[in-house]
XYZ file of C-alpha atoms in Angstrom:
730
model
C -5.436 9.852 8.599
C -6.446 9.388 4.860
C -4.483 10.844 2.178
C -6.097 13.725 -0.189
C -6.328 11.065 -3.102
C -8.064 8.687 -0.600
C -10.374 11.226 0.635
C -11.206 12.247 -2.833
C -11.964 8.562 -3.872
C -14.375 8.147 -0.971
C -16.413 10.989 -2.430
C -17.474 8.425 -4.934
C -20.332 7.418 -2.409
C -20.628 10.608 -0.731
C -21.604 10.837 2.819
C -23.954 8.155 4.628
C -27.658 8.899 5.161
C -28.527 10.184 8.343
C -30.009 7.442 10.914
C -31.650 7.423 14.123
C -34.260 10.672 15.129
C -32.669 12.377 11.843
C -34.004 9.734 9.554
C -37.740 10.767 9.589
C -37.394 14.555 8.712
C -35.257 13.529 6.101
C -37.794 11.193 4.548
C -40.515 14.001 4.952
C -38.355 16.594 3.161
C -38.052 13.918 -0.026
C -41.709 13.147 0.077
C -42.671 16.677 0.283
C -39.922 17.572 -2.759
C -41.520 15.043 -4.924
C -44.978 16.845 -4.531
C -43.425 20.040 -5.395
C -41.918 18.522 -8.578
C -45.273 17.579 -9.854
C -46.419 21.076 -9.473
C -47.044 23.510 -13.051
C -44.040 25.578 -11.858
C -41.453 22.869 -11.910
C -43.024 20.896 -14.935
C -39.720 21.357 -16.894
C -37.760 19.618 -14.242
C -40.073 16.859 -13.873
C -40.249 16.157 -17.556
C -36.523 16.895 -18.612
C -34.437 16.532 -15.766
C -36.348 15.903 -12.292
C -34.387 16.527 -9.173
C -34.097 14.298 -6.143
C -33.402 16.173 -2.960
C -32.172 14.809 0.294
C -31.304 17.081 3.398
C -31.691 17.312 6.968
C -33.550 20.726 6.564
C -35.090 22.744 3.879
C -36.450 26.306 3.625
C -38.312 28.069 0.831
C -39.683 24.555 -0.519
C -42.206 25.190 -3.347
C -41.236 28.904 -3.747
C -38.784 28.198 -6.537
C -35.979 29.464 -4.496
C -35.200 26.959 -1.656
C -32.151 26.317 0.684
C -31.256 23.163 1.981
C -28.877 22.522 4.794
C -27.152 19.478 6.466
C -25.929 16.295 4.627
C -27.548 17.563 1.499
C -27.642 15.243 -1.497
C -29.017 16.366 -4.853
C -29.639 14.054 -7.661
C -30.303 15.049 -11.463
C -29.738 12.710 -14.285
C -26.552 10.656 -14.162
C -25.037 13.171 -11.499
C -25.007 13.989 -7.785
C -23.742 16.760 -5.536
C -23.289 16.585 -2.096
C -22.465 19.541 0.359
C -23.045 21.054 3.276
C -25.592 23.930 2.154
C -27.588 24.206 -1.512
C -29.324 27.134 -2.720
C -31.649 26.512 -5.726
C -32.748 29.576 -8.076
C -35.523 28.077 -10.365
C -35.527 31.440 -12.327
C -31.765 31.000 -13.118
C -31.755 27.163 -13.149
C -29.049 27.319 -10.827
C -27.426 25.464 -7.721
C -25.166 27.240 -5.533
C -23.340 24.494 -3.423
C -21.307 25.562 -0.344
C -19.061 23.644 2.143
C -17.446 20.317 1.336
C -18.672 20.043 -2.144
C -18.470 16.725 -3.767
C -19.595 16.377 -7.551
C -19.939 12.977 -8.911
C -20.307 12.368 -12.975
C -19.806 9.365 -14.850
C -15.819 8.714 -14.764
C -15.152 11.759 -12.710
C -15.282 13.011 -9.055
C -14.720 16.386 -8.182
C -14.124 18.011 -4.448
C -14.269 21.793 -3.681
C -15.277 24.197 -1.078
C -17.660 25.914 -3.502
C -19.310 25.399 -6.759
C -22.176 27.000 -9.005
C -23.721 24.753 -11.253
C -26.459 25.388 -13.938
C -28.502 22.158 -14.099
C -30.267 22.476 -17.697
C -27.360 23.934 -19.508
C -24.656 21.212 -18.104
C -22.397 24.400 -17.246
C -20.794 25.401 -13.967
C -17.900 27.063 -12.001
C -15.862 25.435 -9.520
C -13.382 27.168 -6.997
C -10.073 25.192 -5.854
C -11.331 22.087 -7.343
C -9.658 18.652 -6.658
C -10.550 15.777 -9.230
C -10.148 12.317 -9.798
C -10.465 10.281 -13.145
C -11.551 6.749 -11.932
C -10.598 4.879 -14.811
C -7.201 6.318 -15.409
C -6.659 6.973 -11.652
C -5.361 10.370 -12.928
C -5.888 13.246 -10.409
C -4.599 16.652 -9.439
C -6.140 20.141 -8.480
C -6.478 23.544 -9.807
C -7.177 27.303 -8.900
C -10.454 27.340 -10.638
C -12.400 25.248 -13.151
C -15.506 25.554 -15.468
C -17.832 22.854 -17.092
C -18.298 24.326 -20.566
C -20.794 21.610 -21.588
C -21.593 18.237 -20.367
C -18.327 15.901 -20.042
C -16.417 19.129 -21.014
C -14.157 20.784 -18.465
C -11.440 23.462 -18.140
C -9.254 23.898 -15.242
C -6.937 27.060 -14.750
C -3.710 26.932 -13.203
C -3.758 22.792 -12.648
C -1.738 19.721 -12.271
C -2.247 16.412 -13.553
C -0.828 13.012 -12.102
C -1.172 9.230 -11.455
C 1.241 9.331 -8.680
C 0.583 9.342 -5.017
C 2.161 11.279 -2.095
C 3.116 14.595 -0.845
C 5.611 15.070 -3.986
C 4.475 12.866 -6.770
C 7.121 11.224 -8.725
C 6.036 13.130 -12.071
C 3.237 15.508 -12.501
C 2.212 18.082 -15.212
C 1.670 21.813 -14.087
C -0.575 23.824 -16.762
C -1.830 27.170 -16.974
C -4.864 25.796 -18.704
C -6.019 21.912 -18.675
C -8.791 21.045 -20.823
C -10.507 17.665 -20.260
C -13.066 16.373 -22.758
C -14.665 13.239 -21.731
C -16.593 13.150 -24.779
C -13.684 12.515 -27.190
C -11.344 10.960 -24.298
C -8.578 13.722 -24.765
C -6.801 15.887 -22.498
C -4.932 19.064 -23.776
C -2.912 21.343 -21.770
C -1.018 24.622 -22.722
C 1.988 26.044 -20.979
C 3.055 22.755 -19.334
C 5.924 21.798 -17.238
C 6.666 18.468 -16.673
C 7.692 18.169 -13.060
C 9.828 15.097 -11.859
C 10.298 14.625 -7.966
C 9.466 18.516 -7.441
C 11.968 19.597 -9.929
C 10.877 21.065 -13.229
C 12.752 19.304 -15.990
C 10.712 20.048 -19.309
C 8.427 22.771 -20.659
C 5.929 22.353 -23.518
C 3.725 25.280 -25.018
C 1.218 22.808 -25.947
C 0.754 18.951 -24.833
C -2.119 16.623 -25.390
C -2.666 12.981 -24.458
C -5.590 10.503 -24.865
C -7.637 9.043 -21.981
C -8.627 6.152 -24.639
C -7.508 5.329 -28.189
C -7.247 8.332 -30.246
C -5.456 9.851 -33.192
C -2.334 12.024 -32.377
C 1.259 11.940 -31.679
C 2.507 8.829 -29.489
C 5.708 9.073 -27.531
C 8.825 9.089 -29.476
C 11.493 6.299 -29.383
C 15.110 6.626 -28.979
C 17.792 4.362 -29.023
C 21.618 3.843 -30.484
C 23.324 1.233 -32.461
C 26.750 0.690 -34.060
C 25.412 0.329 -37.494
C 22.545 2.968 -37.226
C 24.160 5.364 -35.143
C 21.624 7.531 -32.654
C 17.874 6.874 -33.525
C 14.818 8.924 -33.084
C 11.153 7.896 -33.996
C 8.378 10.206 -33.786
C 5.138 8.041 -34.451
C 1.743 9.659 -35.295
C -1.479 7.184 -34.783
C -4.682 7.551 -36.769
C -7.533 6.281 -35.195
C -9.566 5.521 -38.153
C -12.486 3.530 -37.247
C -13.402 1.247 -34.446
C -11.590 -1.597 -36.365
C -9.183 0.185 -38.544
C -5.951 2.182 -37.354
C -2.827 3.424 -38.912
C 0.599 4.319 -37.246
C 3.194 6.500 -39.166
C 6.572 6.888 -38.009
C 9.559 9.148 -39.033
C 12.623 7.450 -38.130
C 15.735 9.418 -38.211
C 19.246 7.344 -37.971
C 22.298 9.585 -37.886
C 24.284 7.066 -39.912
C 21.666 6.015 -42.245
C 19.300 9.139 -42.728
C 15.525 9.251 -42.398
C 13.306 6.073 -42.732
C 9.404 6.299 -43.650
C 7.629 3.505 -41.555
C 3.791 2.882 -41.646
C 1.828 0.112 -39.851
C -2.057 -0.440 -40.882
C -4.113 -2.571 -39.095
C -7.584 -3.974 -39.523
C -10.102 -6.281 -37.781
C -13.394 -7.615 -38.898
C -15.373 -10.515 -37.869
C -14.364 -12.649 -40.541
C -10.810 -11.360 -41.157
C -7.972 -9.336 -39.657
C -4.474 -8.295 -40.667
C -1.641 -5.656 -40.661
C 0.739 -4.433 -43.055
C 4.116 -2.998 -42.384
C 5.792 -0.740 -45.158
C 9.468 0.874 -44.594
C 11.214 3.095 -46.920
C 14.537 4.490 -46.497
C 15.625 6.874 -49.646
C 19.309 7.309 -50.349
C 20.592 5.201 -47.611
C 23.899 6.917 -46.464
C 25.638 3.254 -45.856
C 24.493 1.388 -48.923
C 23.765 4.361 -51.144
C 20.517 2.738 -52.193
C 16.875 3.448 -51.678
C 16.232 0.806 -48.609
C 12.824 -0.802 -48.137
C 11.000 -3.476 -46.830
C 7.495 -4.646 -46.598
C 5.567 -7.268 -44.478
C 1.699 -8.145 -44.916
C -0.101 -10.862 -42.762
C -3.710 -11.537 -43.603
C -6.234 -14.075 -42.187
C -9.625 -14.541 -43.282
C -12.552 -17.051 -42.539
C -14.350 -17.614 -45.792
C -17.090 -19.769 -44.267
C -18.241 -23.553 -44.810
C -14.559 -24.641 -43.705
C -12.535 -22.391 -46.046
C -10.072 -20.124 -45.077
C -7.564 -17.557 -46.544
C -3.932 -16.752 -45.067
C -1.092 -14.483 -46.293
C 2.173 -14.072 -44.735
C 4.359 -11.926 -47.171
C 7.671 -10.686 -46.223
C 10.395 -8.904 -48.649
C 13.380 -6.712 -47.781
C 15.387 -4.715 -50.347
C 18.922 -6.171 -49.040
C 20.321 -9.102 -47.056
C 21.134 -6.992 -43.881
C 17.853 -5.428 -43.450
C 16.801 -7.427 -40.526
C 20.242 -7.377 -38.747
C 20.181 -3.425 -39.175
C 16.663 -2.345 -38.605
C 14.579 -5.513 -37.248
C 14.208 -4.063 -33.808
C 12.763 -0.813 -35.175
C 10.951 -2.148 -38.492
C 8.350 -3.853 -36.612
C 9.087 -7.284 -37.996
C 9.220 -8.722 -34.634
C 11.637 -11.916 -33.751
C 9.815 -14.980 -35.300
C 12.401 -15.556 -38.152
C 14.637 -18.645 -37.820
C 17.550 -17.310 -35.699
C 15.898 -14.420 -34.490
C 16.480 -10.964 -35.648
C 19.965 -10.400 -37.320
C 20.500 -13.852 -37.671
C 17.833 -15.249 -39.990
C 19.318 -17.082 -42.953
C 16.219 -16.671 -44.953
C 12.731 -15.136 -44.702
C 9.503 -16.945 -45.856
C 6.578 -16.063 -47.672
C 3.382 -17.936 -47.974
C -0.156 -17.516 -49.226
C -3.026 -20.140 -49.466
C -6.613 -21.274 -49.520
C -7.433 -23.909 -46.851
C -10.261 -26.092 -46.334
C -10.979 -28.478 -43.044
C -13.573 -30.522 -41.755
C -14.097 -33.552 -39.503
C -12.307 -35.853 -41.715
C -10.574 -33.669 -44.695
C -7.619 -31.232 -44.720
C -6.884 -29.520 -47.843
C -5.191 -26.532 -49.417
C -3.540 -24.598 -52.325
C -0.550 -22.720 -50.998
C 2.387 -20.639 -52.516
C 5.651 -20.647 -50.605
C 8.814 -18.381 -51.407
C 11.927 -17.461 -49.813
C 14.558 -14.958 -49.625
C 18.092 -15.702 -48.702
C 19.643 -13.436 -46.117
C 22.632 -14.779 -44.758
C 25.939 -15.121 -46.684
C 26.760 -18.057 -48.429
C 23.386 -19.658 -47.289
C 20.945 -21.689 -49.595
C 17.253 -21.019 -49.043
C 14.798 -23.898 -49.477
C 13.325 -24.466 -53.279
C 10.322 -22.123 -53.702
C 7.049 -24.225 -53.938
C 4.636 -22.585 -56.790
C 2.134 -23.863 -55.531
C 1.856 -26.794 -53.175
C -1.585 -28.493 -53.448
C -2.329 -31.158 -50.729
C -5.328 -33.186 -49.369
C -5.324 -35.202 -46.413
C -7.934 -37.288 -44.927
C -8.595 -39.543 -41.791
C -11.520 -42.195 -41.450
C -12.122 -44.617 -38.720
C -12.744 -48.108 -40.186
C -14.707 -50.593 -37.583
C -14.194 -50.298 -34.230
C -10.216 -49.899 -33.891
C -9.178 -49.568 -37.588
C -8.353 -46.353 -39.598
C -7.473 -45.234 -42.787
C -5.053 -42.094 -43.391
C -4.692 -40.397 -46.732
C -1.909 -38.039 -47.564
C -1.435 -36.505 -51.236
C 0.062 -33.444 -52.493
C 1.372 -31.841 -55.720
C 4.377 -29.715 -55.738
C 5.869 -27.361 -58.394
C 9.545 -26.435 -57.028
C 11.145 -23.401 -58.487
C 14.439 -22.026 -57.965
C 17.147 -19.845 -59.934
C 19.727 -22.737 -60.347
C 19.878 -26.643 -60.284
C 16.772 -28.692 -61.268
C 13.291 -27.588 -61.201
C 9.859 -29.608 -61.534
C 6.815 -31.069 -60.214
C 6.390 -33.875 -57.701
C 3.097 -35.760 -56.820
C 3.195 -37.700 -53.355
C 0.461 -40.145 -52.824
C 0.805 -42.016 -49.432
C -2.172 -44.078 -48.189
C -1.955 -45.625 -44.807
C -4.074 -48.481 -43.287
C -3.772 -49.329 -39.433
C -5.258 -50.781 -36.565
C -4.880 -49.930 -32.895
C -5.785 -52.185 -29.935
C -5.358 -50.403 -26.534
C -6.028 -51.524 -23.043
C -4.967 -49.816 -19.731
C -2.091 -52.265 -19.630
C -0.526 -51.350 -22.943
C -1.387 -50.910 -26.779
C -0.656 -52.589 -30.085
C -0.402 -51.051 -33.416
C 0.231 -52.634 -36.799
C 0.190 -50.416 -39.790
C 0.718 -50.543 -43.367
C 1.733 -47.581 -45.860
C 2.579 -46.903 -49.464
C 5.035 -44.285 -50.612
C 4.253 -43.220 -54.242
C 6.022 -40.131 -55.858
C 5.846 -39.270 -59.659
C 8.453 -36.477 -60.785
C 8.322 -34.386 -63.782
C 11.811 -32.584 -64.122
C 12.925 -29.545 -66.094
C 16.651 -28.357 -66.378
C 16.948 -32.225 -65.694
C 20.830 -32.581 -66.380
C 21.540 -35.885 -65.099
C 18.053 -36.780 -64.211
C 15.148 -38.405 -66.453
C 12.389 -36.167 -67.544
C 9.949 -38.424 -65.729
C 10.715 -40.719 -62.902
C 8.288 -42.865 -60.363
C 9.214 -44.304 -57.200
C 6.827 -46.505 -55.102
C 7.953 -48.143 -51.584
C 5.825 -50.002 -49.275
C 6.343 -49.627 -45.355
C 5.037 -52.167 -42.715
C 5.194 -51.386 -39.141
C 4.450 -52.676 -35.785
C 4.446 -50.514 -32.728
C 3.678 -51.407 -29.276
C 4.062 -50.855 -25.515
C 3.248 -51.842 -21.912
C 1.984 -49.672 -18.870
C 3.591 -50.722 -15.583
C 2.000 -48.453 -12.854
C 2.799 -48.517 -8.885
C 1.153 -46.436 -6.411
C 3.020 -45.460 -3.693
C 1.689 -45.400 0.141
C 1.901 -41.636 0.153
C -0.282 -41.075 -2.982
C 2.570 -40.872 -5.350
C 2.332 -42.645 -8.743
C 5.072 -44.325 -10.617
C 4.583 -45.158 -14.402
C 7.086 -47.499 -16.600
C 6.285 -47.771 -20.134
C 8.405 -50.036 -22.477
C 7.702 -49.027 -26.296
C 9.035 -50.708 -29.475
C 8.422 -50.367 -33.260
C 9.424 -52.690 -36.042
C 9.618 -51.090 -39.309
C 10.413 -52.637 -42.869
C 10.799 -50.184 -45.979
C 12.663 -51.950 -48.963
C 16.016 -50.650 -49.820
C 16.022 -48.434 -53.118
C 18.516 -46.125 -54.520
C 16.854 -42.573 -55.130
C 19.961 -40.956 -56.958
C 17.832 -40.904 -59.973
C 15.546 -38.031 -58.670
C 16.577 -34.596 -57.435
C 16.434 -33.580 -53.806
C 13.857 -30.574 -53.554
C 13.066 -30.698 -49.848
C 14.760 -33.740 -47.920
C 16.938 -32.993 -45.002
C 18.130 -34.436 -42.216
C 16.280 -33.518 -39.179
C 17.044 -33.212 -35.637
C 16.700 -36.591 -34.237
C 15.237 -37.198 -30.570
C 13.863 -39.569 -28.595
C 10.087 -39.366 -29.895
C 11.289 -39.195 -33.512
C 12.955 -42.793 -33.367
C 9.499 -44.313 -33.511
C 8.754 -42.780 -37.183
C 8.709 -44.522 -40.399
C 10.880 -42.132 -42.328
C 13.152 -41.516 -39.447
C 16.247 -40.440 -41.322
C 14.950 -37.576 -43.574
C 12.030 -35.203 -43.613
C 10.358 -34.176 -46.914
C 9.214 -36.785 -49.405
C 12.505 -36.756 -51.911
C 14.143 -39.486 -49.629
C 12.563 -42.508 -48.055
C 14.962 -44.364 -45.987
C 15.260 -47.888 -46.105
C 14.200 -49.838 -42.945
C 14.645 -53.299 -41.529
C 14.730 -52.089 -38.052
C 13.450 -51.959 -34.454
C 13.155 -48.958 -32.231
C 12.771 -49.827 -28.663
C 12.918 -47.411 -25.672
C 11.997 -47.070 -21.963
C 10.050 -44.097 -20.436
C 9.450 -43.610 -16.778
C 7.492 -41.035 -15.138
C 6.972 -40.200 -11.238
C 3.945 -37.974 -10.088
C 3.571 -36.516 -6.423
C 0.635 -37.117 -4.599
C -0.626 -33.644 -5.938
C -0.121 -34.754 -9.390
C 2.857 -32.825 -9.953
C 5.444 -34.457 -12.345
C 8.536 -34.993 -10.239
C 10.497 -36.305 -12.837
C 10.404 -38.049 -16.168
C 13.435 -39.936 -18.037
C 13.396 -41.825 -21.342
C 16.135 -43.668 -23.315
C 15.942 -45.540 -26.696
C 17.705 -46.575 -29.573
C 17.284 -48.041 -33.263
C 18.869 -51.539 -34.092
C 19.230 -51.922 -37.894
C 19.236 -55.321 -39.338
C 19.861 -54.164 -42.921
C 23.669 -53.229 -43.407
C 22.846 -50.722 -46.340
C 20.970 -47.372 -46.287
C 20.665 -44.323 -48.682
C 22.223 -41.139 -48.139
C 20.882 -37.641 -48.879
C 22.178 -37.815 -52.481
C 20.246 -41.010 -52.751
C 23.135 -43.369 -53.235
C 23.345 -46.516 -51.531
C 25.884 -46.488 -48.371
C 26.902 -48.658 -45.522
C 24.897 -48.586 -42.426
C 26.127 -49.552 -38.858
C 24.264 -52.087 -36.689
C 22.615 -49.448 -34.281
C 22.137 -46.026 -34.055
C 22.990 -43.212 -31.135
C 21.563 -43.688 -27.883
C 18.831 -41.165 -27.176
C 18.529 -39.933 -23.650
C 15.972 -37.289 -22.561
C 15.228 -36.400 -18.739
C 13.266 -33.639 -16.780
C 13.403 -33.157 -13.186
C 11.437 -30.636 -11.084
C 12.879 -30.904 -7.248
C 10.827 -27.875 -6.639
C 7.444 -26.447 -8.082
C 9.463 -23.319 -9.435
C 12.483 -25.357 -10.488
C 12.956 -27.106 -13.721
C 15.866 -29.310 -15.111
C 16.223 -30.310 -18.611
C 18.450 -32.680 -20.320
C 18.798 -34.409 -23.718
C 21.623 -36.325 -25.424
C 22.749 -38.606 -28.138
C 25.845 -41.143 -27.520
C 27.683 -42.861 -30.354
C 28.061 -46.531 -29.666
C 30.670 -47.211 -32.010
C 32.953 -44.341 -30.815
C 31.576 -44.006 -27.412
C 31.525 -40.298 -27.801
C 29.041 -37.767 -27.041
C 27.409 -36.398 -30.374
C 24.720 -34.059 -28.840
C 24.314 -32.425 -25.354
C 21.646 -29.905 -24.337
C 21.161 -28.640 -20.819
C 19.068 -25.973 -18.987
C 18.327 -25.344 -15.578
C 15.471 -22.947 -14.788
C 14.391 -21.577 -11.634
C 11.455 -19.226 -11.131
C 10.943 -18.561 -7.560
C 8.464 -15.832 -7.730
C 7.317 -13.025 -9.923
C 9.925 -11.349 -12.114
C 12.487 -13.965 -10.917
C 14.305 -16.281 -12.958
C 17.467 -17.981 -13.613
C 18.694 -19.736 -16.477
C 21.900 -21.952 -17.088
C 22.177 -23.412 -20.744
C 24.477 -25.851 -22.379
C 24.531 -26.771 -26.060
C 26.670 -29.094 -27.827
C 26.513 -30.731 -31.173
C 29.823 -32.477 -32.435
C 31.785 -30.448 -35.023
C 28.903 -27.749 -34.843
C 27.896 -26.174 -31.762
C 29.666 -25.794 -28.585
C 28.079 -22.822 -26.526
C 27.153 -22.261 -23.060
C 24.874 -19.265 -21.703
C 23.524 -17.986 -18.417
C 20.584 -15.361 -18.050
C 18.651 -14.136 -15.202
C 16.412 -11.443 -14.105
C 15.855 -10.349 -10.369
C 14.355 -7.844 -8.390
C 17.002 -5.571 -6.184
C 15.766 -3.368 -3.527
C 12.455 -2.579 -3.484
C 11.504 -1.640 -6.910
C 14.552 -2.132 -9.036
C 15.093 -5.196 -11.434
C 18.443 -6.315 -12.798
C 18.618 -8.600 -15.786
C 21.229 -9.955 -17.761
C 22.140 -12.625 -20.711
C 25.462 -13.859 -21.608
C 26.130 -16.496 -24.500
C 29.746 -17.711 -25.068
C 30.992 -19.644 -27.943
C 33.343 -22.181 -26.224
C 35.122 -23.611 -29.600
C 35.975 -19.909 -30.647
C 36.331 -18.638 -27.238
C 34.369 -15.507 -27.710
C 31.034 -14.296 -26.702
C 28.221 -14.381 -28.982
C 25.479 -12.340 -27.149
C 25.554 -10.121 -24.219
C 22.556 -8.410 -22.755
C 22.516 -6.207 -19.754
C 19.447 -4.570 -18.570
C 18.177 -2.551 -15.442
C 14.636 -1.744 -14.709
C 12.515 0.366 -12.224
C 8.912 0.323 -11.198
C 7.906 3.345 -9.263
C 3.992 2.435 -9.455
C 2.712 5.465 -11.459
C 5.897 5.236 -13.497
C 8.648 2.775 -14.769
C 12.110 2.923 -16.629
C 14.224 0.398 -17.889
C 17.544 0.227 -20.034
C 19.289 -2.589 -21.968
C 22.570 -2.599 -23.748
C 22.597 -5.447 -26.241
C 25.691 -6.833 -28.385
C 25.414 -9.636 -30.864
C 27.447 -11.120 -33.365
C 25.689 -11.997 -36.486
C 25.949 -14.394 -39.387
C 29.031 -13.595 -41.386
C 30.922 -12.115 -38.169
C 29.416 -8.800 -38.432
C 28.603 -7.471 -34.772
C 26.140 -4.857 -33.841
C 25.854 -3.095 -30.322
C 22.549 -1.477 -29.430
C 21.068 0.498 -26.499
C 17.518 0.550 -25.665
C 15.811 2.827 -23.136
C 12.239 3.404 -22.244
C 10.459 5.668 -19.549
C 6.659 4.980 -19.079
C 4.636 7.554 -17.361
C 1.576 5.746 -16.576
C -1.606 7.122 -17.282
C 0.372 9.795 -19.646
C 2.758 8.469 -22.110
C 6.021 6.629 -22.637
C 9.328 7.662 -24.041
C 12.019 5.555 -25.708
C 12.478 2.355 -27.596
C 10.380 -0.890 -26.214
C 12.719 -3.861 -25.700
C 10.613 -6.262 -24.152
C 10.872 -8.316 -27.380
C 14.178 -9.144 -26.684
C 13.413 -10.872 -23.181
C 11.476 -13.975 -24.472
C 14.511 -14.729 -26.701
C 17.421 -14.001 -24.439
C 16.057 -14.335 -20.808
C 13.410 -17.219 -21.153
C 10.820 -16.494 -18.127
C 11.552 -12.756 -17.818
C 9.204 -9.897 -18.091
C 9.364 -6.040 -17.495
C 5.396 -5.498 -18.197
C 5.376 -1.875 -17.697
């Protein structure tokens, strides 16, 4: 037997047309009605809103007051009425439908035992209606209902829910429910929220949008060690189709009231959003706390574009204190709370098939204690180009001008010119690529201290890179690929301690990076000496279906020069060989992946770096991650994270990160979620050690009533960072 909800949904198409011996009489009645509609007495209907009638039998046709019985279907405009019996009064412009009445209008289906409809006025009265909002799957019933105008309905003693079953998981009971399809809004009065048949909350007035609409959004709640209990009340302004604004009043028991505003805009050629946060007279810092974040992207046409990403906070701990509620996201280095600095950039860019150029301003704000942000670049101008030369040759051009600024230390300008000429010969069995490059830099130094005011550096670089491809096909359709690779590089040794270090650093090295020219340093202030050969071996195995079963790589650099420069630019001794670099990936199952990378010091036979991860994704909302990270004298951490459904609708998740050296936990996250179909809820308890040793405990809780609203503080942003592969998409 179908449920009431399923029966109501079936009303969308009405009863089937009769067949067999009933088909001919029904056809004749329809044709006769068309003739009547052309008569002068019904001229208004034929012009403004013609009526089409299907029925088994009609009495009084042409009299202006007729009665249709048996599988009656009345079509007028974009609406349909189905009933056992329909009486039509032309003088009153009224249809009286009786017995199994079903009314279908755009987006709304209504069923009732009886209904009175005024066709031209788009008004009517319905007794004991049941209704279904098709797009939202919201449905309910009422004692009585009225259509006030087209698309505007008023229901008395009504209920609303998106849940099914005899006792829905949640339901709104209202003395009056106003449904306005014209502005896509539902308004209720004297409303009780009923959960599993138990009344839990009363509201004298409540409203919610069926689509995007101005009004109050669901409040956010939470708790943390630093801020205390948190309550946020947002109001959404639907300014225009491409403009909106959300103003939130946040109250923290230990800090005070924070005003928060998010403005978003979207146009065909530009888009962006602006965050503003203000906490006057903060009870903790005893200062006015504020933050601003503005992102803007614009297409200027003809290859030009404009971009701004500006971020600024009033004090260093803002992100750790308010990052989860301030709307800044978790894209900063180290994540929310552990970002050593935040970056702001803005620039104009140009790109075409051969040229990439831009004028950029880039600045930093230090956040972590005792940290040092990079130099600001005010501005950075660059122009890069790439052109083919002949069949296999190419010319690559890189140039940039930087002005480096800081509060302390030397500052100044740097001009970099780096032309590269190369040639690549490639065949199925392998490739060979010789390359010649020139590094030229000119410095103008202010606050130069021990540096000359003007300095030049010119260094040539020659390299030859090559590789072979060995392919073997298995009898079962599998494929094995073995690739030996080498690269010889020569760059003469030159001391560089006569120029300051504005942007050079020692990057994280891995297998691919050992085949670059300036392998030891990022930035342009330090160019390593090189008389070396990097060599490696990569192997790959593909299953008959094309899935990569495993991939391994091992490589090393052999140095023929015994001296090198360090970050200070001084000449220092160099070992004859670099670390060994290992990388591996193994997927024994399509839903399981094992990753490993390591570095071994050949001089000491010690492990300098090791990263391990095992991830299993056996199905939707199922993931288990095991991690281990080790860098000698710096990091020794291990962790486990997982998300898994339990019982039928429950999901558990957790993350535990442990510092092996200090023997203490770094991060702990425990969460539980429930998905009831028409409603869902999840709660997370979070503990983190921040930079500087400060800790923060927080609780995130959210309830979602689908098709109605949500309550709490959304915490899904934590999952991608602390439980990779997990989701609670409510």
